[in-house]
mmCIF file of C-alpha atoms in Angstrom:
data_model
loop_
_atom_site.group_PDB
_atom_site.id
_atom_site.type_symbol
_atom_site.label_atom_id
_atom_site.label_comp_id
_atom_site.label_asym_id
_atom_site.label_seq_id
_atom_site.Cartn_x
_atom_site.Cartn_y
_atom_site.Cartn_z
ATOM 1 C CA MET D 1 139.111 107.963 137.710
ATOM 2 C CA LYS D 2 142.614 106.732 138.992
ATOM 3 C CA LYS D 3 144.241 105.075 141.677
ATOM 4 C CA ASP D 4 148.269 105.408 142.311
ATOM 5 C CA ILE D 5 149.164 102.991 144.913
ATOM 6 C CA ILE D 6 152.367 102.118 146.464
ATOM 7 C CA LEU D 7 153.476 98.586 146.827
ATOM 8 C CA CYS D 8 156.266 98.643 149.519
ATOM 9 C CA GLY D 9 158.336 95.528 151.087
ATOM 10 C CA VAL D 10 161.793 93.508 151.661
ATOM 11 C CA GLY D 11 163.063 91.681 148.962
ATOM 12 C CA GLY D 12 161.681 87.744 148.520
ATOM 13 C CA HIS D 13 158.030 89.268 149.762
ATOM 14 C CA GLY D 14 156.418 88.888 147.055
ATOM 15 C CA ILE D 15 155.686 92.727 146.216
ATOM 16 C CA LEU D 16 156.687 92.667 142.496
ATOM 17 C CA SER D 17 154.236 89.856 141.884
ATOM 18 C CA ILE D 18 151.288 91.910 143.624
ATOM 19 C CA ALA D 19 152.251 94.673 141.028
ATOM 20 C CA THR D 20 151.965 92.053 138.410
ATOM 21 C CA ILE D 21 148.924 90.518 139.201
ATOM 22 C CA ILE D 22 147.362 94.184 139.698
ATOM 23 C CA GLY D 23 148.849 95.511 136.783
ATOM 24 C CA GLN D 24 146.917 92.597 134.547
ATOM 25 C CA ALA D 25 144.153 93.018 136.164
ATOM 26 C CA ALA D 26 143.827 96.390 134.975
ATOM 27 C CA LEU D 27 144.616 95.857 131.683
ATOM 28 C CA SER D 28 141.969 93.473 131.387
ATOM 29 C CA ALA D 29 139.591 95.869 132.418
ATOM 30 C CA GLY D 30 140.687 98.189 129.495
ATOM 31 C CA LEU D 31 142.754 100.900 132.278
ATOM 32 C CA HIS D 32 145.584 103.052 131.665
ATOM 33 C CA ILE D 33 148.970 101.777 133.421
ATOM 34 C CA LYS D 34 152.260 103.075 134.656
ATOM 35 C CA GLN D 35 155.049 101.734 137.148
ATOM 36 C CA ALA D 36 157.949 102.207 138.384
ATOM 37 C CA GLU D 37 160.174 99.778 140.510
ATOM 38 C CA VAL D 38 163.065 99.574 142.822
ATOM 39 C CA HIS D 39 164.121 96.379 143.913
ATOM 40 C CA GLY D 40 167.999 96.397 143.127
ATOM 41 C CA MET D 41 168.512 94.799 146.814
ATOM 42 C CA SER D 42 165.614 92.340 146.659
ATOM 43 C CA GLN D 43 168.262 89.508 146.480
ATOM 44 C CA ARG D 44 169.480 90.429 150.037
ATOM 45 C CA GLY D 45 165.719 91.371 151.560
ATOM 46 C CA GLY D 46 166.303 95.272 150.964
ATOM 47 C CA ASP D 47 163.925 97.736 149.886
ATOM 48 C CA VAL D 48 161.377 96.960 147.454
ATOM 49 C CA GLN D 49 158.803 99.468 145.969
ATOM 50 C CA SER D 50 157.069 100.359 143.172
ATOM 51 C CA ASN D 51 154.609 102.979 142.639
ATOM 52 C CA LEU D 52 151.534 101.771 140.014
ATOM 53 C CA ARG D 53 149.309 104.002 138.672
ATOM 54 C CA LEU D 54 145.942 102.940 137.019
ATOM 55 C CA SER D 55 143.459 105.456 135.806
ATOM 56 C CA THR D 56 140.784 105.737 132.840
ATOM 57 C CA GLU D 57 142.766 108.684 131.332
ATOM 58 C CA PRO D 58 145.967 108.720 130.101
ATOM 59 C CA ILE D 59 148.705 109.017 132.353
ATOM 60 C CA TRP D 60 152.020 110.748 132.302
ATOM 61 C CA SER D 61 153.935 110.216 134.404
ATOM 62 C CA ASP D 62 154.905 106.590 136.557
ATOM 63 C CA ILE D 63 156.154 108.229 139.645
ATOM 64 C CA ILE D 64 153.561 109.445 142.389
ATOM 65 C CA PRO D 65 154.214 113.038 144.358
ATOM 66 C CA LEU D 66 154.706 113.118 147.810
ATOM 67 C CA GLY D 67 151.097 113.010 149.225
ATOM 68 C CA GLN D 68 149.480 111.450 146.567
ATOM 69 C CA ALA D 69 149.089 108.059 146.721
ATOM 70 C CA ASP D 70 145.289 106.653 147.188
ATOM 71 C CA LEU D 71 146.955 103.593 148.851
ATOM 72 C CA ILE D 72 150.199 101.462 150.454
ATOM 73 C CA ILE D 73 150.409 98.193 150.220
ATOM 74 C CA SER D 74 152.969 96.769 152.686
ATOM 75 C CA THR D 75 154.393 93.432 153.539
ATOM 76 C CA GLU D 76 156.028 95.039 156.505
ATOM 77 C CA PRO D 77 155.270 97.622 158.504
ATOM 78 C CA MET D 78 158.786 99.690 158.654
ATOM 79 C CA GLU D 79 158.224 99.480 154.764
ATOM 80 C CA ALA D 80 154.864 100.729 154.967
ATOM 81 C CA LEU D 81 156.386 104.047 157.442
ATOM 82 C CA ARG D 82 158.903 105.040 155.158
ATOM 83 C CA TYR D 83 156.280 105.753 152.338
ATOM 84 C CA VAL D 84 153.604 107.451 154.530
ATOM 85 C CA PRO D 85 155.321 110.607 153.501
ATOM 86 C CA TYR D 86 153.744 109.924 149.895
ATOM 87 C CA LEU D 87 150.292 109.080 151.286
ATOM 88 C CA ALA D 88 147.625 111.292 150.455
ATOM 89 C CA PRO D 89 145.380 112.593 153.364
ATOM 90 C CA ASP D 90 142.684 110.085 152.788
ATOM 91 C CA GLY D 91 144.906 107.688 151.549
ATOM 92 C CA VAL D 92 144.748 104.028 153.192
ATOM 93 C CA VAL D 93 147.928 102.117 154.835
ATOM 94 C CA VAL D 94 147.045 97.832 153.974
ATOM 95 C CA THR D 95 150.348 96.425 155.864
ATOM 96 C CA SER D 96 151.452 92.813 156.970
ATOM 97 C CA SER D 97 151.570 93.625 161.460
ATOM 98 C CA LEU D 98 155.053 91.309 161.443
ATOM 99 C CA PRO D 99 157.953 92.971 161.420
ATOM 100 C CA PHE D 100 160.611 91.602 159.521
ATOM 101 C CA VAL D 101 163.579 92.391 161.567
ATOM 102 C CA ASN D 102 166.653 92.249 158.959
ATOM 103 C CA MET D 103 169.056 94.874 160.185
ATOM 104 C CA PRO D 104 170.820 96.540 163.087
ATOM 105 C CA GLY D 105 169.109 99.427 164.622
ATOM 106 C CA TYR D 106 165.493 98.286 163.509
ATOM 107 C CA PRO D 107 163.013 100.069 165.485
ATOM 108 C CA GLU D 108 161.308 98.173 168.312
ATOM 109 C CA GLU D 109 158.004 96.731 167.995
ATOM 110 C CA ASP D 110 155.787 99.176 170.597
ATOM 111 C CA LYS D 111 157.340 102.225 168.704
ATOM 112 C CA LEU D 112 156.686 101.075 165.295
ATOM 113 C CA GLN D 113 153.448 100.010 166.289
ATOM 114 C CA ALA D 114 152.382 103.172 168.293
ATOM 115 C CA GLU D 115 153.246 105.343 164.823
ATOM 116 C CA LEU D 116 151.381 103.275 162.761
ATOM 117 C CA SER D 117 148.163 103.431 164.943
ATOM 118 C CA ARG D 118 148.574 107.266 164.224
ATOM 119 C CA LEU D 119 147.909 107.269 160.784
ATOM 120 C CA PRO D 120 144.045 107.246 160.128
ATOM 121 C CA HIS D 121 143.343 104.552 157.813
ATOM 122 C CA LEU D 122 144.972 101.789 158.697
ATOM 123 C CA VAL D 123 144.195 97.951 157.946
ATOM 124 C CA GLN D 124 146.956 96.046 159.455
ATOM 125 C CA LEU D 125 147.030 92.149 159.542
ATOM 126 C CA ASP D 126 149.212 88.842 160.348
ATOM 127 C CA ILE D 127 149.994 88.080 156.878
ATOM 128 C CA GLU D 128 151.791 84.644 157.201
ATOM 129 C CA LYS D 129 149.717 83.529 159.916
ATOM 130 C CA LYS D 130 146.260 84.040 157.495
ATOM 131 C CA ALA D 131 148.328 82.218 155.112
ATOM 132 C CA LEU D 132 148.980 78.746 157.243
ATOM 133 C CA GLU D 133 145.633 78.747 158.076
ATOM 134 C CA LEU D 134 144.949 78.704 154.651
ATOM 135 C CA GLY D 135 147.177 76.116 153.419
ATOM 136 C CA ASN D 136 150.444 77.656 151.987
ATOM 137 C CA LEU D 137 152.809 80.377 153.886
ATOM 138 C CA ARG D 138 154.249 81.342 150.266
ATOM 139 C CA THR D 139 150.322 83.077 149.411
ATOM 140 C CA ALA D 140 150.853 85.328 152.356
ATOM 141 C CA ASN D 141 151.229 88.395 150.049
ATOM 142 C CA THR D 142 148.302 87.484 148.154
ATOM 143 C CA VAL D 143 146.644 87.655 151.013
ATOM 144 C CA LEU D 144 147.727 91.096 151.311
ATOM 145 C CA LEU D 145 146.454 92.294 148.159
ATOM 146 C CA GLY D 146 143.352 90.409 149.405
ATOM 147 C CA ALA D 147 143.447 92.854 152.322
ATOM 148 C CA ALA D 148 144.065 96.108 149.945
ATOM 149 C CA ALA D 149 141.545 95.030 147.363
ATOM 150 C CA PRO D 150 138.274 96.248 148.446
ATOM 151 C CA TYR D 151 140.568 99.929 148.110
ATOM 152 C CA ILE D 152 141.524 98.949 144.686
ATOM 153 C CA ASP D 153 138.140 100.014 143.431
ATOM 154 C CA ILE D 154 139.172 100.513 139.747
ATOM 155 C CA ILE D 155 139.345 97.003 139.285
ATOM 156 C CA SER D 156 136.809 94.100 140.365
ATOM 157 C CA ARG D 157 137.847 91.303 142.706
ATOM 158 C CA GLU D 158 136.872 89.667 139.771
ATOM 159 C CA GLN D 159 139.174 90.983 137.237
ATOM 160 C CA LEU D 160 142.152 90.211 140.412
ATOM 161 C CA ARG D 161 140.774 86.983 140.448
ATOM 162 C CA GLU D 162 141.233 86.367 136.443
ATOM 163 C CA ALA D 163 144.657 87.966 136.237
ATOM 164 C CA VAL D 164 145.874 85.363 139.487
ATOM 165 C CA LYS D 165 145.134 82.669 137.167
ATOM 166 C CA LEU D 166 146.992 84.182 134.083
ATOM 167 C CA VAL D 167 150.291 85.279 136.707
ATOM 168 C CA PHE D 168 150.540 82.336 138.162
ATOM 169 C CA ALA D 169 149.398 79.762 135.039
ATOM 170 C CA SER D 170 153.019 78.782 135.249
ATOM 171 C CA LYS D 171 153.127 77.146 138.196
ATOM 172 C CA GLY D 172 149.869 74.696 137.627
ATOM 173 C CA ASN D 173 146.435 74.847 139.346
ATOM 174 C CA ASP D 174 147.649 74.073 143.274
ATOM 175 C CA ILE D 175 149.357 77.167 142.675
ATOM 176 C CA ILE D 176 146.717 78.946 141.360
ATOM 177 C CA GLU D 177 144.184 77.407 143.670
ATOM 178 C CA ALA D 178 145.888 78.399 146.297
ATOM 179 C CA ASN D 179 146.227 82.293 145.345
ATOM 180 C CA LEU D 180 143.016 82.141 144.180
ATOM 181 C CA LYS D 181 141.793 81.046 148.170
ATOM 182 C CA CYS D 182 144.029 83.570 149.613
ATOM 183 C CA LEU D 183 142.831 86.603 147.667
#
């Protein structure tokens, strides 16, 4: 069994934290894991992307080929669209619905939504609104991970919960509990 996941978004929105949580859960589950990241522009609000490959069998490459991703998890809708060519025909996109307009020429929201609506398997939610409802805007990325969790069927929700505890252990119990609530 395998799961190829592309995580993408804008620097500072927690994509690499999501990758770390999934990776920790996969290791705890005894899975093989390969990860490749691009985050050079993350300090400037640029594109952040990670290939995360999980499997019960050895993995030979950390790069997901075009048309092979089982899941795209994105903190920003335009970034989700950027990686759609990597999505398998039966793949799922889980993305924030809220655009982060950080450059000239950003697509109009209705055009962006029209493109997203063409995807056969789309889960879209306002992760920031939900995080605020749950008490902490900074946990919006964990809300997104919670929405994606059912599609990461190679690891359990309990394994994700334990990974959240490990990843945020140095931040204290309040941060751990806020993230568990959002998951």
